[in-house]
XYZ file of C-alpha atoms in Angstrom:
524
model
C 52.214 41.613 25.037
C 51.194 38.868 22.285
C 53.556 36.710 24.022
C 51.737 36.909 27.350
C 48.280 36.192 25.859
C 49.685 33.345 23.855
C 50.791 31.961 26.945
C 47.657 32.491 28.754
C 46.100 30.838 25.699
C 48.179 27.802 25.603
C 48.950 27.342 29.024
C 44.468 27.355 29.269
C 43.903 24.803 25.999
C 44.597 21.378 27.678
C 42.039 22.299 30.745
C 39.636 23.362 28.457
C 39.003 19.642 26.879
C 39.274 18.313 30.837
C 36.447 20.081 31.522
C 34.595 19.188 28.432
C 35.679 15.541 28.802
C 34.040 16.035 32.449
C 30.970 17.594 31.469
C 29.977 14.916 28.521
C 31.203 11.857 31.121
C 28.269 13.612 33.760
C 25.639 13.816 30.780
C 26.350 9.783 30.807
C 26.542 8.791 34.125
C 23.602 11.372 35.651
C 21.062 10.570 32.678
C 21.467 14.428 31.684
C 20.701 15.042 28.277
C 24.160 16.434 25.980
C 24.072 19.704 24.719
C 22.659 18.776 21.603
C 19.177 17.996 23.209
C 16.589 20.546 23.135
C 16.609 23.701 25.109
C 13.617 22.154 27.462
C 15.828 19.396 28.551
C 19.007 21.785 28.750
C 17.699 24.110 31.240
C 17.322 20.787 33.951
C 21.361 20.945 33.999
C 23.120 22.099 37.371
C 24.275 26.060 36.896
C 27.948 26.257 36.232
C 30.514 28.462 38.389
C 32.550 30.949 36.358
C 35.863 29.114 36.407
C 34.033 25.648 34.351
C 33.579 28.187 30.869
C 36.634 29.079 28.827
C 34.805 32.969 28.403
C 35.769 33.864 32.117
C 39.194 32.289 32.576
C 40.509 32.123 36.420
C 43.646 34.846 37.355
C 47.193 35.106 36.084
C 47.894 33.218 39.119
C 46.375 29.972 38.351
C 48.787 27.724 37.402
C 48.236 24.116 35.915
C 48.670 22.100 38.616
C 45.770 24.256 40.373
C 42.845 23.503 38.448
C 39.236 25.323 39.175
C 38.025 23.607 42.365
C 34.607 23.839 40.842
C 35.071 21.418 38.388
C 32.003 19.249 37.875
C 32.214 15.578 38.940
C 29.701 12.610 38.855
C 29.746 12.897 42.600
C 29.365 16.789 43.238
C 26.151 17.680 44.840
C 23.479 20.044 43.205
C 23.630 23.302 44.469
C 19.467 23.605 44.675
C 18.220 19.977 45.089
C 15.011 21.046 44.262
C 15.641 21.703 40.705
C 17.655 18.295 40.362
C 16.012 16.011 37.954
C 15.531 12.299 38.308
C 17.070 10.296 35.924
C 13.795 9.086 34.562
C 12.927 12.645 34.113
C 15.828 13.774 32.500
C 16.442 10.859 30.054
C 16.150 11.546 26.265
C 13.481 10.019 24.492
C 15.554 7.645 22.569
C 16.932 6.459 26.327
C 13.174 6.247 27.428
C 12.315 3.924 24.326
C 15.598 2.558 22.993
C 14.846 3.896 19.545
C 17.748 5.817 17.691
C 15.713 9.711 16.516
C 15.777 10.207 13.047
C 18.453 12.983 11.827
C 17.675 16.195 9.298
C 20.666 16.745 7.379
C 22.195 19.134 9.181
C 22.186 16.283 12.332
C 19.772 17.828 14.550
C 16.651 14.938 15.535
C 13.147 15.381 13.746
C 10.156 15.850 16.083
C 8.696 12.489 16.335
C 5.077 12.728 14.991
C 2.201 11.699 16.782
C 0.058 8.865 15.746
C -3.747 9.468 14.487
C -6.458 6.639 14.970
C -7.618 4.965 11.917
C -10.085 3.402 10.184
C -7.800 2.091 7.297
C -8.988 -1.921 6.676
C -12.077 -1.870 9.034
C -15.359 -2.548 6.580
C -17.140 0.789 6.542
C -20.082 1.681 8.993
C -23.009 2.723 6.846
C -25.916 4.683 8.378
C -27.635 6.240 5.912
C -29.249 4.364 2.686
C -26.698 4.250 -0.196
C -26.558 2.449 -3.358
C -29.028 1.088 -5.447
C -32.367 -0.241 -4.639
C -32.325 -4.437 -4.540
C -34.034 -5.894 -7.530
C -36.258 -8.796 -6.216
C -38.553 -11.088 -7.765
C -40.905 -14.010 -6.547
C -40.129 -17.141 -9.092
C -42.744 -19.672 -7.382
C -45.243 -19.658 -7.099
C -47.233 -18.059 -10.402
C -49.355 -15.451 -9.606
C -53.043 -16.454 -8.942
C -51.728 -20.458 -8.172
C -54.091 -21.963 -6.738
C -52.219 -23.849 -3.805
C -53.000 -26.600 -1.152
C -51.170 -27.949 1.572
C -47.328 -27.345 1.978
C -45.485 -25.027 -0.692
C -42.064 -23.416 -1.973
C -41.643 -20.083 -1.901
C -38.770 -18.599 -4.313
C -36.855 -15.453 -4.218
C -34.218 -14.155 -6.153
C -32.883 -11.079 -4.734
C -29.737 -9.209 -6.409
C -28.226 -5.645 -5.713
C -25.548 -3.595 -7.640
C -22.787 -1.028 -6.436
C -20.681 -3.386 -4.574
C -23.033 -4.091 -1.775
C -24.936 -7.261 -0.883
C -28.092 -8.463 0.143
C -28.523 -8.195 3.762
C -31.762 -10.159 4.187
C -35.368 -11.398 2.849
C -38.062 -11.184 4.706
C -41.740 -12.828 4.035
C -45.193 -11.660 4.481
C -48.421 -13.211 3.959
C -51.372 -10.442 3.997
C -48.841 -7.777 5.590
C -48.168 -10.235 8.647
C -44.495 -11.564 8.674
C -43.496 -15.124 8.900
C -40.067 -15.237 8.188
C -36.751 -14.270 7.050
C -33.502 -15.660 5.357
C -29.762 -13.632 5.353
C -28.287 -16.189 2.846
C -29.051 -17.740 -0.584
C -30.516 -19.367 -1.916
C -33.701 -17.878 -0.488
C -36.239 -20.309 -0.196
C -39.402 -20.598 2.383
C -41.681 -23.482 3.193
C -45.643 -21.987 3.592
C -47.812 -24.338 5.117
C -51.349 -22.819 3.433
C -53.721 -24.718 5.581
C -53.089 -22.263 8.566
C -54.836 -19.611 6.406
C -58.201 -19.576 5.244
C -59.197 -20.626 1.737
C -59.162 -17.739 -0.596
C -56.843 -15.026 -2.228
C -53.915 -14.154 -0.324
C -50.909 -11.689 -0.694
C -46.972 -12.840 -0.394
C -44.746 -10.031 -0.539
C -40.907 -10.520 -0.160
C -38.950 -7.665 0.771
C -35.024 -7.775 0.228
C -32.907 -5.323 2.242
C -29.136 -4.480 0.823
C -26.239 -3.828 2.909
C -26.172 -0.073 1.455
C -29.719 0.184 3.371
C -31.741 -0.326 0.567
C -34.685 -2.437 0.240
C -36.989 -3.706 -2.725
C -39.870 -6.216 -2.758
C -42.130 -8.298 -5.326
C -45.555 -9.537 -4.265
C -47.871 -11.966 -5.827
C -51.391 -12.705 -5.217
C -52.422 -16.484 -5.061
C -55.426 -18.732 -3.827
C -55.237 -21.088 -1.112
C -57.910 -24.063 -1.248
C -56.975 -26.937 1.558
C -61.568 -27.003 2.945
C -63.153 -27.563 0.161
C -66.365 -25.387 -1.115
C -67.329 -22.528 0.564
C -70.941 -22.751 1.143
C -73.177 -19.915 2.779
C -76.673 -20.175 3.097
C -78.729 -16.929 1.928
C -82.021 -17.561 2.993
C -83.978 -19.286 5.044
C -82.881 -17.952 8.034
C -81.442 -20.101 10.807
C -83.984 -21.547 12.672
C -86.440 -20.222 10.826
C -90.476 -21.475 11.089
C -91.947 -22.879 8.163
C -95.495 -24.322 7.475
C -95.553 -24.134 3.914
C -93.340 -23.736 1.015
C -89.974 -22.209 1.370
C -87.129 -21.403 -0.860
C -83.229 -21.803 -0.522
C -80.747 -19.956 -1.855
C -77.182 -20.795 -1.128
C -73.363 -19.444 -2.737
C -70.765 -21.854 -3.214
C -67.881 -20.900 -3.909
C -63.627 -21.866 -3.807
C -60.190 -20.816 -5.036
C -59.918 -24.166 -7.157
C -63.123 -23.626 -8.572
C -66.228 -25.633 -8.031
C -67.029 -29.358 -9.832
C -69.613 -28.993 -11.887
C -72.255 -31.241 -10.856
C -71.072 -31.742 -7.691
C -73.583 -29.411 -5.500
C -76.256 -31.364 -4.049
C -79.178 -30.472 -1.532
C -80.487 -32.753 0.929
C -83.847 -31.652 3.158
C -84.816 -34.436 5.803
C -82.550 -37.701 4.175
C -84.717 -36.412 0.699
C -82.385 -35.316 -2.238
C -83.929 -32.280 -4.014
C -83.458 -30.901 -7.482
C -81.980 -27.432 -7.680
C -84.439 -24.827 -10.069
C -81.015 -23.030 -10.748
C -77.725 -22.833 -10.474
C -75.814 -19.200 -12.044
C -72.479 -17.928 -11.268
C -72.415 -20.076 -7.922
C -75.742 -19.260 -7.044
C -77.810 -21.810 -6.079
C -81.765 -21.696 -5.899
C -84.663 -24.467 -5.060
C -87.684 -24.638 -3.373
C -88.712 -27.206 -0.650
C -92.361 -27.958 0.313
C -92.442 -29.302 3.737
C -96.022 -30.804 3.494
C -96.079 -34.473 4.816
C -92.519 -34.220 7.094
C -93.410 -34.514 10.778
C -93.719 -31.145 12.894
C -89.824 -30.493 13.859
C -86.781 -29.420 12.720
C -85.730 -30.281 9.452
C -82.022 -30.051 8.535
C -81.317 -28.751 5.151
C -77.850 -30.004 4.513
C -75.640 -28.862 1.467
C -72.748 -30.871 -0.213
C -70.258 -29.462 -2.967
C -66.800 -30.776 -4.176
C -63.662 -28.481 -6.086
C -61.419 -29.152 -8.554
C -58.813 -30.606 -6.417
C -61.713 -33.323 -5.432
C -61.708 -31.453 -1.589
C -65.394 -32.028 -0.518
C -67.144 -29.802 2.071
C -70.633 -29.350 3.558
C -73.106 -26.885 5.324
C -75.693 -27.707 7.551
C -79.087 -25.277 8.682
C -82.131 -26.030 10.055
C -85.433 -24.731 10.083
C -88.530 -25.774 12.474
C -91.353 -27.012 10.823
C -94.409 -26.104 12.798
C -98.090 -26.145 12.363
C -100.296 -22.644 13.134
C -100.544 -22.305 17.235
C -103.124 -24.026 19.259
C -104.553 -23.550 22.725
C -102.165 -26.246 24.531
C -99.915 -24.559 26.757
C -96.371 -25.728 28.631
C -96.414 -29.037 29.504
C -99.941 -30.364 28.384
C -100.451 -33.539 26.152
C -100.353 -32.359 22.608
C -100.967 -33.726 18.937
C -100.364 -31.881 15.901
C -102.670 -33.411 13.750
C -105.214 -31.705 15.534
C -105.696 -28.204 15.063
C -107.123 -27.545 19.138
C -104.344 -30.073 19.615
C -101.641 -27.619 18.768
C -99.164 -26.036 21.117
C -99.238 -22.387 21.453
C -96.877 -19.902 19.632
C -92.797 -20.444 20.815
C -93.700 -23.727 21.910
C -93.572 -26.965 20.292
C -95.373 -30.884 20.814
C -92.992 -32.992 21.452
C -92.046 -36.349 22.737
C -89.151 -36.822 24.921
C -89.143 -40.332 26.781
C -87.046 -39.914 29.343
C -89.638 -36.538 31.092
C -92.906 -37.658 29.751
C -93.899 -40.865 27.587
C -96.201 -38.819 25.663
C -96.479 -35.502 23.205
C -95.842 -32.857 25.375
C -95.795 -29.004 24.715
C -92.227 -27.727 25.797
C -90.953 -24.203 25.316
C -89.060 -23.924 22.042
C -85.444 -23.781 21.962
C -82.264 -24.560 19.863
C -80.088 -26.996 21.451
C -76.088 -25.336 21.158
C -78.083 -22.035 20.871
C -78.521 -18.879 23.154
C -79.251 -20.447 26.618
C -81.278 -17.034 27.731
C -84.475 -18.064 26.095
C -85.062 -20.720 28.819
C -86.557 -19.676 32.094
C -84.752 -19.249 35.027
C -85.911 -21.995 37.830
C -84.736 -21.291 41.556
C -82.548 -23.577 42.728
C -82.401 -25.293 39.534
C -80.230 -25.112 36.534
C -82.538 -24.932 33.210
C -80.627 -25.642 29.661
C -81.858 -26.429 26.239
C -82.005 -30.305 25.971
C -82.462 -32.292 22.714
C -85.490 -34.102 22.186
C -85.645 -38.053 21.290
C -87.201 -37.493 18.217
C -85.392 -33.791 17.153
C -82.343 -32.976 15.745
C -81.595 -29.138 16.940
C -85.036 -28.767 18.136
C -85.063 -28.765 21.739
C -86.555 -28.116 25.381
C -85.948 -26.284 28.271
C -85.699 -28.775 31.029
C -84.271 -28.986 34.413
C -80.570 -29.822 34.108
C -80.940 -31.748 37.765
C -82.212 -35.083 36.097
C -84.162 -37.868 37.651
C -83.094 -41.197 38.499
C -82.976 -43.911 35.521
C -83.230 -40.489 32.787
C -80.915 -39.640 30.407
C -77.626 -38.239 31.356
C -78.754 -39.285 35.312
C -76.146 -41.196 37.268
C -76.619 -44.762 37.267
C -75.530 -48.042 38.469
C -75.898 -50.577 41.465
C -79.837 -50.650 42.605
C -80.304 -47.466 39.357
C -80.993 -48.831 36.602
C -81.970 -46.316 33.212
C -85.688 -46.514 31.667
C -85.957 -48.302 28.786
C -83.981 -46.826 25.441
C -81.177 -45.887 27.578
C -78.129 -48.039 29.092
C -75.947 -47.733 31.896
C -72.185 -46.927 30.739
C -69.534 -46.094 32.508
C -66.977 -48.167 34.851
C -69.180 -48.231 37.866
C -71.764 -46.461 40.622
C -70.986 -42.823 40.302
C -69.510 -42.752 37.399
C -71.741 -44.183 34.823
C -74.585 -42.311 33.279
C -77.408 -43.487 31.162
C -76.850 -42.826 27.345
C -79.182 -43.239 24.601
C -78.519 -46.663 22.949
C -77.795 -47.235 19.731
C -77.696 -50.403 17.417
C -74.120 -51.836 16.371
C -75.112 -51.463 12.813
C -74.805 -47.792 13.484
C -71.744 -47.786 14.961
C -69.710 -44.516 14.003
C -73.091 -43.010 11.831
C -74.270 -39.764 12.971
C -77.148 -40.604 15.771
C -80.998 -38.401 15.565
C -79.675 -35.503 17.134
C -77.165 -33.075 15.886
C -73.796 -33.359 16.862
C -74.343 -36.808 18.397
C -72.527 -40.082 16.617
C -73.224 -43.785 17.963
C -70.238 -44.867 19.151
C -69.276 -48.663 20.696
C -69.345 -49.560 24.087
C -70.484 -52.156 26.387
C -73.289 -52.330 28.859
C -73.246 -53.619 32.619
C -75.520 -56.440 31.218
C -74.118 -60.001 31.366
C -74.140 -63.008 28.483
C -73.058 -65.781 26.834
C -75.010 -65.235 23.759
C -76.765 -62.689 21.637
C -79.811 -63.639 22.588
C -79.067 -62.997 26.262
C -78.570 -59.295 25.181
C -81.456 -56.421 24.341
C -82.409 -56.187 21.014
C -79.517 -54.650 18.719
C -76.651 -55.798 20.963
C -74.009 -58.479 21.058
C -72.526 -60.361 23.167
C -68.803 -59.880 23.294
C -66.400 -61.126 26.063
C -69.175 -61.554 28.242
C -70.846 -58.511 27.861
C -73.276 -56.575 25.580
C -72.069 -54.800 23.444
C -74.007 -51.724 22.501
C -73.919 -48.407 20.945
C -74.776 -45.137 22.789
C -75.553 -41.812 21.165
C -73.504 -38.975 22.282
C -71.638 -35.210 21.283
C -67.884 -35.818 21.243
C -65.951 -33.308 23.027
C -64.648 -31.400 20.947
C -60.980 -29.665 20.735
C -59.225 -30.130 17.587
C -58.804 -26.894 15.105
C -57.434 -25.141 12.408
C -57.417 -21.883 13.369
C -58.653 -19.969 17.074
C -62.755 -19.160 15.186
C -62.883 -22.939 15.759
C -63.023 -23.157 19.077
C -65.239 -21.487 21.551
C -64.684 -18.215 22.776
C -62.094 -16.886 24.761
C -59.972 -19.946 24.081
C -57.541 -20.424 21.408
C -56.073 -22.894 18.315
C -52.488 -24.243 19.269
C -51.094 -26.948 17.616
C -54.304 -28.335 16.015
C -55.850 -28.267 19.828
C -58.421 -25.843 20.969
C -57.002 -24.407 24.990
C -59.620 -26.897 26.548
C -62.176 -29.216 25.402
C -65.825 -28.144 25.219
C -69.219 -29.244 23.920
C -71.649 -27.758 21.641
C -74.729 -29.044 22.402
C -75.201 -29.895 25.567
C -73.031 -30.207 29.118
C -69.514 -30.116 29.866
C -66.792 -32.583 29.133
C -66.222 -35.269 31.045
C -64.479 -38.676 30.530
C -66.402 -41.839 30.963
C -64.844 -45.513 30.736
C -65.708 -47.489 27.666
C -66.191 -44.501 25.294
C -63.804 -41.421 26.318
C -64.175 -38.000 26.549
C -68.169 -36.707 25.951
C -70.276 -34.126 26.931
C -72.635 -34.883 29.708
């Protein structure tokens, strides 16, 4: 009996390494994974018939030369193709990437381990403040420096724990004006865009932790000279007998001493005192003419930066009797205009005294009466300064500010400028010895030009005027347009400072802009 199963045993050994030969060869050729794989890739293998395992053995009968006709071959088909798997499918992952698994000890492959993202070598994302605070500190200017014109501004700005400064910004009275992210931090302040006086800088440092820390100083800015302010009298005010003035002057640099001086009329007055920038005196108007008297104050700082104020008060006699537009004089007391009116003498409406309704010439234009079909403004008068009329803007032929040229011709006093009919006007004239002075009225300069009059000599020209290239050359008497600034409160309103330049040119006094050949842009 041994015998027999020996023989079965034997006769059964050299078929059983065929078909495991066979079964490894498929594994290569069909992409199947070997039986060392895991049991996922395993089950993807074509089910075996009984006779291809050594556990069920075919009959006695077999012999050797009859091998199982189910022996598995590269070219046998599947018996469900359904369940086949695609080479792609079935290949191992080292076949998939070329990469040789990594073996435990005991040979079987370690599970590959996925991959996390990281953040290992990227700079760290910081959102909420960390660290310490920066330590910052203004080293220029000095607190309470009195500065003018262009100026350094120095900050250092340090911070601890690693971290760095992310930027300095700079602000002047809480407004911001700029900002630096490297060192050394330096900024360039132009202080004549501010107004004189105390002002705030404050540098704030940030840190890359999200930290900040400032230092501030407090320093003076002086680039206009004195600040004057009259107290009293009032603008405009009426006098007819003695008056006082008090005025404050005052500026970062400090005030010259001595340097404050009063002026009423072209008269230098003494001041009664002068305390803590306070300035006192009193003016007796008795003997100037009836009209308006300009008060004009003068004072100089420490950084030899002069300035000057300007106000003007209308010296007027008590009211008379004469009434809007009768002959006046105001040496006589039934002579006298009545109350909001004043005698005066304008040439080009009326060759004598004349009572006109009181106004101030750049001032409110509402106190003048409305005319229908006319347009009324406050006009200077010839022998005024801010003291003015309310006349008819629509002027007659040969008056001042009327056109001129050809067969018109301008009264006497005035001359013809401009570069032809239509475009000329008659300005007041002024002498050449006057040339760039301030003129009567206020605002006005007398500036050079040349009238239509022919020559060859001086004495071919008017009194006053010269005979240049032919022509006479005179002086007229007129308010500049005006446009240039420092900051938008000196222009008019609604328009604003850029660049030194107001939005548009504009007049104070009297009229609109307007250029005119020979002398440029004035208000007519």
């Amino acid at each position: 009996m041994m015998r027999k199963y020996m023989y079965v045993w034997r006769s059964w050994l050299p078929w059983m390494f065929v078909v495991l030969f066979a079964f490894m060869l498929t594994s290569l050729t069909m992409g199947c994974p070997s039986p060392t794989d895991n049991e996922s890739l395993v089950e993807t293998q074509p089910e075996k018939t009984s006779e291809s395992t050594p556990e069920e053995p075919a009959s006695s009968e077999s012999t050797p030369e009859e091998p199982a006709s189910s022996e598995p071959t590269p070219e046998e088909p599947v018996s469900n193709p359904e369940e086949a798997a695609t080479p792609e499918e079935s290949a191992t992952p080292e076949e998939k990437t070329g990469v040789e698994p990594i073996k435990e000890a005991d040979g079987s492959a370690q599970e590959e381990a996925v991959s996390e993202p990281t953040t290992e070598g990227l700079p760290e994302v910081i959102t909420e403040p960390t660290g310490p605070d920066p330590v910052v500190k203004i080293t220029a200017p000095a607190a309470n420096a009195v500065l003018t014109g262009r100026f350094t501004l120095k900050v250092d700005a340090t911070v601890g724990g690693g971290l760095s400064i992310d930027r300095v910004e700079v602000y002047v009275d809480n407004n911001k004006i700029d900002e630096k992210a490297t060192s050394p931090f330096d900024f360039e302040i132009s202080s004549s865009a501010y107004d004189d006086g105390d002002r705030r800088i404050k540098a704030t440092a940030f840190s890359t932790g999200l930290k900040q820390g400032f230092s501030e100083v407090t320093v003076k800015f002086s680039n206009k000279g004195p600040k004057i302010l009259f107290v009293k009298p009032a603008a405009n005010a009426a006098v007819s007998a003695a008056f006082d003035i008090e005025v404050t002057v005052a500026d970062p640099a400090g005030v010259k001493t001595g340097s404050v001086k009063l002026n009423v009329d072209g008269t230098t007055m003494t001041w009664t005192s002068s305390t803590n920038g306070v300035y006192k005196a009193t003016v007796d108007p008795s003997g100037k003419p009836y009209d308006s008297l300009p008060m004009e104050v003068v004072a100089e700082n420490n950084n030899n930066l002069t300035s000057s104020a300007i106000l003007w008060v209308s010296h007027d006699p008590a009211p008379g009797p004469k009434t809007l537009g009768q002959e006046c004089n105001n040496t006589d007391a039934q002579q006298r205009c009545i109350a909001g009116h004043s005698c005066l003498l304008i040439s080009f409406v009326n060759p004598k005294p004349v009572c006109y309704k009181n106004c101030v010439v750049g001032g409110p234009l509402t106190v003048c009466p409305i005319v229908p079909g006319k347009s009324t403004q406050c006009e200077p008068a010839q022998t005024g300064t801010t003291r003015g009329a309310c006349l008819n803007a629509d002027r007659p032929a040969g008056t001042l500010f009327s056109k001129c040229g050809g067969a018109v011709a301008c009264n006497q006093g005035l001359v013809c400028t401009g570069a032809g009919t239509g475009d000329s006007f008659c300005l007041q004239s002024c002498p050449a010895s006057d040339y760039n002075k301030p003129c009567a009225t206020q605002g006005y300069q007398c500036l050079r030009t040349t009238s239509s009059n022919s020559c060859t000599t001086d004495a071919q020209c008017p009194t006053g005027l010269k005979c240049v290239s032919g022509k006479c050359e005179t002086g007229v008497c007129v308010e500049r347009c005006q446009g240039t600034c420092t900051t938008d409160k000196d222009c008019v309103a609604g328009q604003t400072c850029t660049n030194g330049s107001c939005s548009a040119p504009y007049c104070i006094s009297y009229g609109a802009c307007r250029s005119i050949s020979g002398v440029g842009s004035i208000c007519i």
